Coordinates of C-alpha atoms and ligand atoms in Angstrom, one line a residue:
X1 CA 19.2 2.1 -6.5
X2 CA 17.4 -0.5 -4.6
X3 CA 13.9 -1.5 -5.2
X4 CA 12.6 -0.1 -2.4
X5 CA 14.4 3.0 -2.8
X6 CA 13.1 3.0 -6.6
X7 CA 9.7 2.7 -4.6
X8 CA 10.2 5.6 -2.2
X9 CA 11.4 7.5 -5.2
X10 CA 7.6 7.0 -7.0
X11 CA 6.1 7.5 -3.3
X12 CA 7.7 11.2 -3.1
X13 CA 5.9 12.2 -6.8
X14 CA 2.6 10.6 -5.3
X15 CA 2.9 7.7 -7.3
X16 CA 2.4 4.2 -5.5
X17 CA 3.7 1.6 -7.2
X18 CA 5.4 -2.0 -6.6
X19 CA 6.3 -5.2 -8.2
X20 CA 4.5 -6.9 -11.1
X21 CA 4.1 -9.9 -12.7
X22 CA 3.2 -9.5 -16.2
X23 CA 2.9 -14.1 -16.5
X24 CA 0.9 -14.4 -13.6
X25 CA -0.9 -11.4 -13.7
X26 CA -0.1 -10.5 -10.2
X27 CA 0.7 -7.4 -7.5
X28 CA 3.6 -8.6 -5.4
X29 CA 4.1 -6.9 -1.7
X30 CA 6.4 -6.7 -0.5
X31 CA 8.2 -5.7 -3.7
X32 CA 10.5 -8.3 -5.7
X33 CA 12.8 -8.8 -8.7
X34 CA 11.7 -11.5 -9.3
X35 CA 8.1 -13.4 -9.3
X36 CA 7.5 -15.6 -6.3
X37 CA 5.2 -18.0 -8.0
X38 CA 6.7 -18.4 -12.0
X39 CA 10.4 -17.0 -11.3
X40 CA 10.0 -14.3 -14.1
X41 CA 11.5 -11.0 -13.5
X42 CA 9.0 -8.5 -12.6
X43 CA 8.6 -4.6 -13.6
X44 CA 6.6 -1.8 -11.2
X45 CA 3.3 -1.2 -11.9
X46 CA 1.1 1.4 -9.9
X47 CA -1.2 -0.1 -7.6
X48 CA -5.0 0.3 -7.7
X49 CA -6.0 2.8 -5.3
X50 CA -9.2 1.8 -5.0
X51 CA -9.8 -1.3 -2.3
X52 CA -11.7 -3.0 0.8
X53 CA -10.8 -1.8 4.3
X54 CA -9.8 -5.8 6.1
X55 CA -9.0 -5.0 9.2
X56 CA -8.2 -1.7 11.6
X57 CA -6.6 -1.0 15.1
X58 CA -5.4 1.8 17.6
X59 CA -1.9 2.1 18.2
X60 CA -0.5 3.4 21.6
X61 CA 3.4 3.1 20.4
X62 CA 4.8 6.5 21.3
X63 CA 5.0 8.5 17.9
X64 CA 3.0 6.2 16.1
X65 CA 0.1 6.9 18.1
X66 CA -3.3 6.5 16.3
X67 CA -5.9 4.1 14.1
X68 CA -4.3 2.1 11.4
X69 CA -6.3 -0.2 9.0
X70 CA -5.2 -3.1 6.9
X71 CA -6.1 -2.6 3.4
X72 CA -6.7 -5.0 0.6
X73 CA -5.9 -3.5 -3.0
X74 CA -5.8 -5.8 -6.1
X75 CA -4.4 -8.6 -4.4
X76 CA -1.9 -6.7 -1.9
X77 CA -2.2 -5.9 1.4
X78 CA -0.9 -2.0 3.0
X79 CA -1.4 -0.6 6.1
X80 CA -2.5 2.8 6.3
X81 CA -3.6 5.3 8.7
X82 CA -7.6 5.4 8.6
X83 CA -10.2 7.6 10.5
X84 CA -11.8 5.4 13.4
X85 CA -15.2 5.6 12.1
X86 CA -14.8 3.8 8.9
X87 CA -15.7 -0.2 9.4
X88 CA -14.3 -3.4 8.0
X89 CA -15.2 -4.3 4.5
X90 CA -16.1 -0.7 3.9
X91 CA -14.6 0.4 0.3
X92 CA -11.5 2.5 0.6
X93 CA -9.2 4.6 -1.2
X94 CA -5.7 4.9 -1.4
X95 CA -5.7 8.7 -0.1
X96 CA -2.3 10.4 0.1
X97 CA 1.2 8.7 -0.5
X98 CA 4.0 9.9 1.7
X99 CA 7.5 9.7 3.3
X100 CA 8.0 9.9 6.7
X101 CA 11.6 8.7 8.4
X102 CA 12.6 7.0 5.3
X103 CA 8.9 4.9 4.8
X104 CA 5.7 4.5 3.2
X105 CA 3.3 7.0 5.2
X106 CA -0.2 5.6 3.6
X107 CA -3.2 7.8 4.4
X108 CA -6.6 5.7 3.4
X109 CA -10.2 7.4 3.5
X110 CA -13.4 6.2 3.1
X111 CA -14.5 5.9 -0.8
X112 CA -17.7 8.4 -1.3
X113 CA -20.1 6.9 -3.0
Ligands
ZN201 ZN1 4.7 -14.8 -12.0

């Protein structure tokens, strides 16, 4: 099973995880065997769920239509689908975890305070 099958896999129980350097203390994304700063093999870890909302955008492809945001969480950046209303730098969370078409469907909301 590939790595990003093994990822998929987790996605499907609503568990996102990717690669992790234990050396460096560091997310990696995308996911690898190995570290790309120290070489060491890395092991998945679940990624924090909890991050800051860097960037967002409409999207007019046809069945990808809709707002997508670029998410930082503990060092990694995802994309996501977002709600237009939240703003850049707002605090976001890691919302829902799905497949769609064999990838990551990433659903982000705005974190209530
Ligand atoms: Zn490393």
């Amino acid at each position: 099973m590939s790595l990003f099958d093994l990822i998929l896999q987790n996605a499907s129980y609503g568990k996102l995880v990717t690669s992790f350097c234990v050396n460096c203390n560091k997310y990696m994304w995308p996911p690898n065997y190995i570290c790309n700063c120290c070489n060491s093999k890395t092991s998945l870890r679940k990624i924090k769920r909890v991050g800051i909302l860097l960037e967002k955008t409409q999207s007019n492809i046809l069945g990808r239509e809709g707002t997508f945001g670029i998410g930082e969480f503990g060092g990694i950046r995802l994309i996501g689908t977002i709600k237009e209303d939240v703003r850049i730098g707002e605090v976001i969370r890691i919302h829902e975890i799905g497949i769609k078409n064999g990838r990551l469907d990433i659903k982000f909301t705005i974190l209530s305070s």
